[in-house]
XYZ file of N, CA, C and O in Angstrom:
488
model
N 103.744 108.221 129.420
C 104.890 107.396 129.730
C 104.512 105.916 129.638
O 103.417 105.516 130.016
N 105.463 105.125 129.130
C 105.232 103.705 128.931
C 105.918 102.904 130.038
O 107.016 103.247 130.484
N 105.246 101.854 130.500
C 105.830 100.942 131.471
C 106.238 99.662 130.763
O 105.471 99.105 129.979
N 107.446 99.189 131.043
C 108.003 98.020 130.380
C 108.375 96.963 131.411
O 109.002 97.276 132.421
N 107.995 95.713 131.148
C 108.296 94.607 132.048
C 108.899 93.467 131.246
O 108.227 92.875 130.402
N 110.166 93.150 131.516
C 110.852 92.071 130.822
C 110.619 90.739 131.527
O 110.453 90.689 132.749
N 110.657 89.655 130.749
C 110.535 88.316 131.290
C 111.191 87.328 130.326
O 111.537 87.681 129.208
N 111.361 86.093 130.771
C 111.890 85.046 129.916
C 113.337 84.687 130.164
O 113.851 83.738 129.561
N 114.005 85.422 131.034
C 115.388 85.111 131.336
C 115.500 83.843 132.160
O 114.517 83.307 132.660
N 116.719 83.359 132.293
C 116.955 82.153 133.057
C 118.350 81.634 132.861
O 119.216 82.326 132.316
N 118.577 80.408 133.300
C 119.870 79.748 133.179
C 119.826 78.761 132.028
O 118.923 77.928 131.945
N 120.799 78.858 131.135
C 120.853 77.980 129.977
C 122.302 77.622 129.681
O 123.208 78.402 129.962
N 122.516 76.441 129.127
C 123.859 76.020 128.760
C 124.290 76.681 127.462
O 123.462 77.079 126.640
N 125.600 76.823 127.283
C 126.128 77.379 126.046
C 125.586 76.611 124.850
O 125.521 75.385 124.862
N 125.187 77.352 123.822
C 124.600 76.745 122.643
C 123.093 76.662 122.693
O 122.449 76.364 121.679
N 122.523 76.941 123.840
C 121.085 76.882 124.011
C 120.385 78.148 123.558
O 121.008 79.070 123.032
N 119.075 78.185 123.792
C 118.257 79.305 123.335
C 117.324 79.792 124.431
O 116.927 79.034 125.323
N 116.980 81.057 124.346
C 115.990 81.679 125.212
C 115.233 82.711 124.400
O 115.780 83.284 123.454
N 113.989 82.958 124.767
C 113.233 84.041 124.167
C 112.780 84.989 125.256
O 112.031 84.605 126.159
N 113.239 86.215 125.163
C 112.861 87.241 126.108
C 111.632 87.992 125.605
O 111.449 88.165 124.401
N 110.811 88.439 126.534
C 109.635 89.228 126.202
C 109.663 90.523 126.984
O 110.133 90.563 128.112
N 109.149 91.562 126.377
C 109.002 92.847 127.043
C 107.578 93.320 126.823
O 107.202 93.673 125.706
N 106.798 93.286 127.880
C 105.407 93.714 127.814
C 105.307 95.188 128.166
O 105.854 95.628 129.173
N 104.609 95.930 127.331
C 104.469 97.362 127.519
C 103.030 97.746 127.811
O 102.092 97.120 127.317
N 102.882 98.764 128.609
C 101.562 99.313 128.889
C 101.573 100.803 128.584
O 102.592 101.471 128.756
N 100.451 101.304 128.113
C 100.366 102.693 127.752
C 100.066 102.868 126.274
O 100.433 102.013 125.464
N 99.445 103.953 125.939
C 99.030 104.184 124.556
C 100.189 104.474 123.614
O 100.019 104.428 122.393
N 101.356 104.770 124.163
C 102.502 105.119 123.328
C 103.164 103.921 122.666
O 103.961 104.097 121.748
N 102.858 102.701 123.103
C 103.561 101.536 122.582
C 103.414 101.369 121.075
O 104.386 101.084 120.381
N 102.222 101.530 120.553
C 101.977 101.290 119.135
C 102.770 102.221 118.236
O 102.990 101.904 117.068
N 103.198 103.342 118.753
C 103.986 104.287 117.979
C 105.405 104.431 118.507
O 106.110 105.361 118.138
N 105.828 103.483 119.353
C 107.150 103.541 119.955
C 108.095 102.528 119.317
O 107.718 101.391 119.069
N 109.308 102.966 119.074
C 110.362 102.066 118.658
C 110.907 101.382 119.917
O 110.921 101.987 120.993
N 111.349 100.137 119.771
C 111.754 99.351 120.925
C 113.154 98.784 120.728
O 113.568 98.513 119.605
N 113.849 98.594 121.831
C 115.184 98.037 121.754
C 115.533 97.204 122.965
O 114.856 97.267 124.000
N 116.577 96.410 122.821
C 117.105 95.600 123.910
C 118.540 96.000 124.203
O 119.337 96.214 123.289
N 118.850 96.083 125.481
C 120.199 96.337 125.960
C 120.555 95.275 126.981
O 119.682 94.567 127.480
N 121.828 95.169 127.302
C 122.240 94.230 128.336
C 123.377 94.826 129.144
O 124.138 95.658 128.661
N 123.487 94.376 130.380
C 124.534 94.859 131.261
C 125.074 93.703 132.097
O 124.341 93.102 132.878
N 126.345 93.412 131.916
C 127.023 92.387 132.690
C 127.631 93.016 133.936
O 127.892 94.224 133.962
N 127.879 92.223 134.989
C 128.458 92.762 136.212
C 129.764 93.502 135.945
O 130.648 92.984 135.267
N 129.871 94.714 136.463
C 131.084 95.495 136.306
C 131.266 96.142 134.950
O 132.303 96.765 134.704
N 130.282 96.008 134.066
C 130.390 96.584 132.734
C 129.271 97.581 132.470
O 128.256 97.599 133.168
N 129.475 98.405 131.451
C 128.468 99.375 131.055
C 127.341 98.687 130.302
O 127.529 97.637 129.691
N 126.168 99.294 130.347
C 125.039 98.774 129.591
C 125.323 98.962 128.103
O 125.757 100.030 127.673
N 125.083 97.913 127.306
C 125.379 97.972 125.885
C 124.170 97.637 125.030
O 123.299 96.865 125.422
N 124.147 98.209 123.845
C 123.078 97.996 122.888
C 123.112 96.582 122.340
O 124.178 96.037 122.070
N 121.937 95.984 122.166
C 121.823 94.641 121.609
C 121.062 94.662 120.283
O 121.547 94.181 119.266
N 119.854 95.204 120.285
C 119.024 95.222 119.085
C 117.924 96.254 119.228
O 117.549 96.632 120.336
N 117.393 96.710 118.101
C 116.287 97.655 118.101
C 115.371 97.377 116.932
O 115.801 96.857 115.899
N 114.100 97.733 117.080
C 113.106 97.532 116.032
C 112.142 98.708 116.021
O 111.732 99.200 117.070
N 111.797 99.186 114.828
C 110.857 100.287 114.705
C 109.452 99.810 115.044
O 109.176 98.607 115.096
N 108.548 100.749 115.255
C 107.193 100.385 115.693
C 106.479 99.484 114.696
O 105.688 98.618 115.090
N 106.747 99.668 113.407
C 106.129 98.846 112.384
C 106.940 97.622 112.004
O 106.483 96.804 111.202
N 108.133 97.496 112.552
C 108.983 96.350 112.274
C 109.813 96.467 111.009
O 110.553 95.536 110.669
N 109.720 97.594 110.307
C 110.425 97.749 109.052
C 111.897 98.079 109.182
O 112.665 97.875 108.235
N 112.294 98.602 110.309
C 113.693 98.944 110.548
C 114.198 98.167 111.746
O 113.591 98.205 112.818
N 115.306 97.461 111.568
C 115.891 96.637 112.618
C 117.391 96.857 112.651
O 118.033 96.984 111.608
N 117.940 96.889 113.840
C 119.373 97.060 114.014
C 119.881 96.092 115.070
O 119.211 95.867 116.079
N 121.064 95.516 114.831
C 121.674 94.588 115.774
C 123.113 94.991 116.074
O 123.811 95.525 115.214
N 123.544 94.697 117.282
C 124.955 94.825 117.601
C 125.713 93.730 116.867
O 125.199 92.630 116.661
N 126.941 94.024 116.464
C 127.732 93.041 115.730
C 127.905 91.741 116.514
O 127.970 90.659 115.933
N 127.962 91.836 117.819
C 128.201 90.676 118.658
C 127.057 89.668 118.660
O 127.249 88.519 119.053
N 125.867 90.085 118.218
C 124.715 89.187 118.252
C 124.129 88.907 116.876
O 123.185 88.106 116.763
N 124.650 89.519 115.833
C 124.135 89.305 114.483
C 124.219 87.833 114.100
O 125.231 87.175 114.312
N 123.136 87.321 113.550
C 123.084 85.931 113.147
C 122.654 84.992 114.248
O 122.363 83.820 113.985
N 122.614 85.475 115.481
C 122.228 84.648 116.619
C 120.941 85.125 117.284
O 120.136 84.314 117.729
N 120.756 86.435 117.362
C 119.581 87.008 118.017
C 118.624 87.575 116.978
O 119.045 88.087 115.938
N 117.333 87.516 117.278
C 116.313 88.082 116.411
C 115.328 88.888 117.241
O 114.758 88.373 118.205
N 115.140 90.138 116.870
C 114.171 90.983 117.557
C 112.888 91.038 116.734
O 112.925 91.085 115.506
N 111.756 91.012 117.405
C 110.463 91.087 116.740
C 109.467 91.725 117.692
O 109.759 91.927 118.872
N 108.286 92.039 117.176
C 107.269 92.637 118.040
C 105.879 92.250 117.591
O 105.642 91.925 116.427
N 104.960 92.281 118.533
C 103.556 92.024 118.281
C 102.802 93.170 118.931
O 102.537 93.153 120.128
N 102.482 94.167 118.131
C 101.840 95.360 118.676
C 100.450 95.075 119.238
O 99.997 95.770 120.153
N 99.770 94.065 118.699
C 98.456 93.702 119.215
C 98.549 93.226 120.653
O 97.594 93.353 121.422
N 99.701 92.654 121.013
C 99.929 92.178 122.370
C 100.792 93.135 123.178
O 101.145 92.834 124.317
N 101.150 94.257 122.571
C 102.010 95.243 123.231
C 103.289 94.606 123.764
O 103.712 94.856 124.892
N 103.903 93.772 122.931
C 105.062 93.006 123.365
C 106.151 92.990 122.304
O 105.866 92.852 121.113
N 107.394 93.126 122.742
C 108.547 92.977 121.873
C 109.339 91.773 122.366
O 109.391 91.507 123.570
N 109.943 91.028 121.436
C 110.646 89.798 121.774
C 112.110 89.867 121.355
O 112.482 90.603 120.445
N 112.914 89.059 122.021
C 114.295 88.859 121.618
C 114.569 87.360 121.656
O 114.697 86.777 122.730
N 114.612 86.750 120.478
C 114.941 85.336 120.368
C 116.452 85.204 120.350
O 117.114 85.756 119.469
N 116.999 84.481 121.304
C 118.443 84.340 121.445
C 118.823 82.882 121.218
O 118.432 82.006 121.986
N 119.580 82.634 120.157
C 120.049 81.303 119.826
C 121.565 81.238 119.924
O 122.241 82.262 119.938
N 122.089 80.027 119.986
C 123.540 79.815 120.058
C 124.167 80.673 121.140
O 125.176 81.345 120.932
N 123.574 80.650 122.311
C 124.029 81.496 123.405
C 125.437 81.137 123.852
O 125.826 79.972 123.857
N 126.177 82.159 124.229
C 127.545 82.034 124.693
C 127.653 82.555 126.121
O 126.847 83.391 126.531
N 128.646 82.097 126.878
C 128.818 82.615 128.239
C 128.927 84.134 128.289
O 128.458 84.752 129.249
N 129.510 84.744 127.272
C 129.642 86.191 127.239
C 128.321 86.917 127.025
O 128.266 88.141 127.110
N 127.249 86.178 126.746
C 125.919 86.774 126.650
C 125.291 86.947 128.030
O 124.220 87.549 128.146
N 125.927 86.413 129.057
C 125.410 86.528 130.417
C 125.311 87.984 130.829
O 126.295 88.722 130.782
N 124.124 88.405 131.226
C 123.883 89.794 131.596
C 122.432 89.951 132.021
O 121.619 89.050 131.853
N 122.127 91.109 132.577
C 120.744 91.502 132.764
C 120.300 92.196 131.488
O 120.967 93.121 131.021
N 119.199 91.750 130.920
C 118.700 92.306 129.672
C 117.543 93.254 129.947
O 116.599 92.912 130.668
N 117.619 94.439 129.356
C 116.627 95.479 129.549
C 116.007 95.871 128.217
O 116.672 95.860 127.189
N 114.743 96.246 128.231
C 114.149 96.813 127.025
C 114.014 98.317 127.183
O 113.987 98.852 128.295
N 113.973 98.998 126.051
C 113.931 100.445 126.016
C 112.931 100.879 124.952
O 112.796 100.224 123.920
N 112.230 101.966 125.196
C 111.212 102.435 124.258
C 111.234 103.947 124.114
O 111.360 104.671 125.100
N 111.100 104.408 122.868
C 111.050 105.834 122.573
C 110.423 106.017 121.207
O 110.467 105.109 120.370
N 109.853 107.182 120.965
C 109.232 107.466 119.675
C 110.234 107.867 118.598
O 109.855 108.069 117.450
N 111.493 107.950 118.976
C 112.581 108.180 118.027
C 113.464 106.944 117.992
O 113.956 106.489 119.023
N 113.687 106.397 116.791
C 114.488 105.184 116.652
C 115.916 105.394 117.139
O 116.472 104.549 117.836
N 116.506 106.532 116.778
C 117.881 106.777 117.180
C 118.002 106.949 118.685
O 119.037 106.623 119.270
N 116.961 107.436 119.326
C 116.976 107.551 120.780
C 116.974 106.179 121.439
O 117.603 105.970 122.475
N 116.258 105.222 120.840
C 116.247 103.862 121.360
C 117.621 103.224 121.212
O 118.128 102.587 122.139
N 118.233 103.388 120.058
C 119.562 102.836 119.823
C 120.559 103.387 120.834
O 121.485 102.689 121.264
N 120.371 104.628 121.237
C 121.251 105.259 122.213
C 120.846 104.961 123.655
O 121.531 105.374 124.589
N 119.733 104.257 123.848
C 119.275 103.924 125.188
C 118.753 105.106 125.961
O 118.922 105.169 127.187
N 118.122 106.040 125.279
C 117.637 107.257 125.921
C 116.130 107.265 126.128
O 115.570 108.291 126.496
N 115.472 106.144 125.921
C 114.046 106.043 126.147
C 113.728 105.519 127.535
O 114.559 105.551 128.442
N 112.509 105.019 127.694
C 112.074 104.450 128.966
C 112.644 103.049 129.146
O 112.773 102.292 128.181
N 112.964 102.690 130.383
C 113.568 101.393 130.703
C 112.614 100.471 131.444
O 111.778 100.915 132.223
N 112.792 99.173 131.222
C 112.142 98.165 132.030
C 113.035 97.815 133.203
O 114.107 98.403 133.392
N 112.610 96.835 134.007
C 113.368 96.478 135.209
C 114.480 95.472 134.941
O 115.373 95.299 135.774
N 114.443 94.810 133.808
C 115.473 93.869 133.426
C 115.139 92.428 133.767
O 114.362 92.148 134.681
N 115.731 91.496 133.024
C 115.595 90.074 133.298
C 116.965 89.418 133.150
O 117.704 89.705 132.216
N 117.308 88.550 134.092
C 118.637 87.950 134.133
C 118.762 86.798 133.155
O 117.926 85.895 133.125
N 119.833 86.821 132.370
C 120.186 85.719 131.481
C 121.561 85.221 131.888
O 122.521 85.988 131.912
N 121.653 83.942 132.211
C 122.922 83.348 132.595
C 123.213 82.157 131.689
O 122.401 81.234 131.591
N 124.359 82.193 131.032
C 124.757 81.128 130.110
C 125.969 80.418 130.693
O 127.020 81.024 130.879
N 125.815 79.156 130.986
C 126.898 78.373 131.565
C 127.744 77.739 130.470
O 127.254 77.413 129.391
N 129.016 77.540 130.770
C 129.936 76.945 129.809
C 130.003 75.438 129.972
O 129.487 74.873 130.939
């Protein structure tokens, strides 16, 4: 089982940028596909982005395409989410997810981190 710890969240003005990090521990990381989800108050957790273990396959939610970039550094056991042109509707707790099946990550059926808060002011 893999342990995931998100960091990098904070308060930012609309139009600003943040980079989230998800540090993983465990031998499964190098062969695990990774993804980001977010959950706003009173709403269901939704898919944001996913990346295969080698970085060759990437998927984004339509709402973040062109603004967010997912990447990973397996040597550091870390996956990143670069968020640019942030909007108030991006406000949510962001979670990372990991599984050895890419489609399982997209569905949010892998292991979860504890989440990091992102707040975008208008």
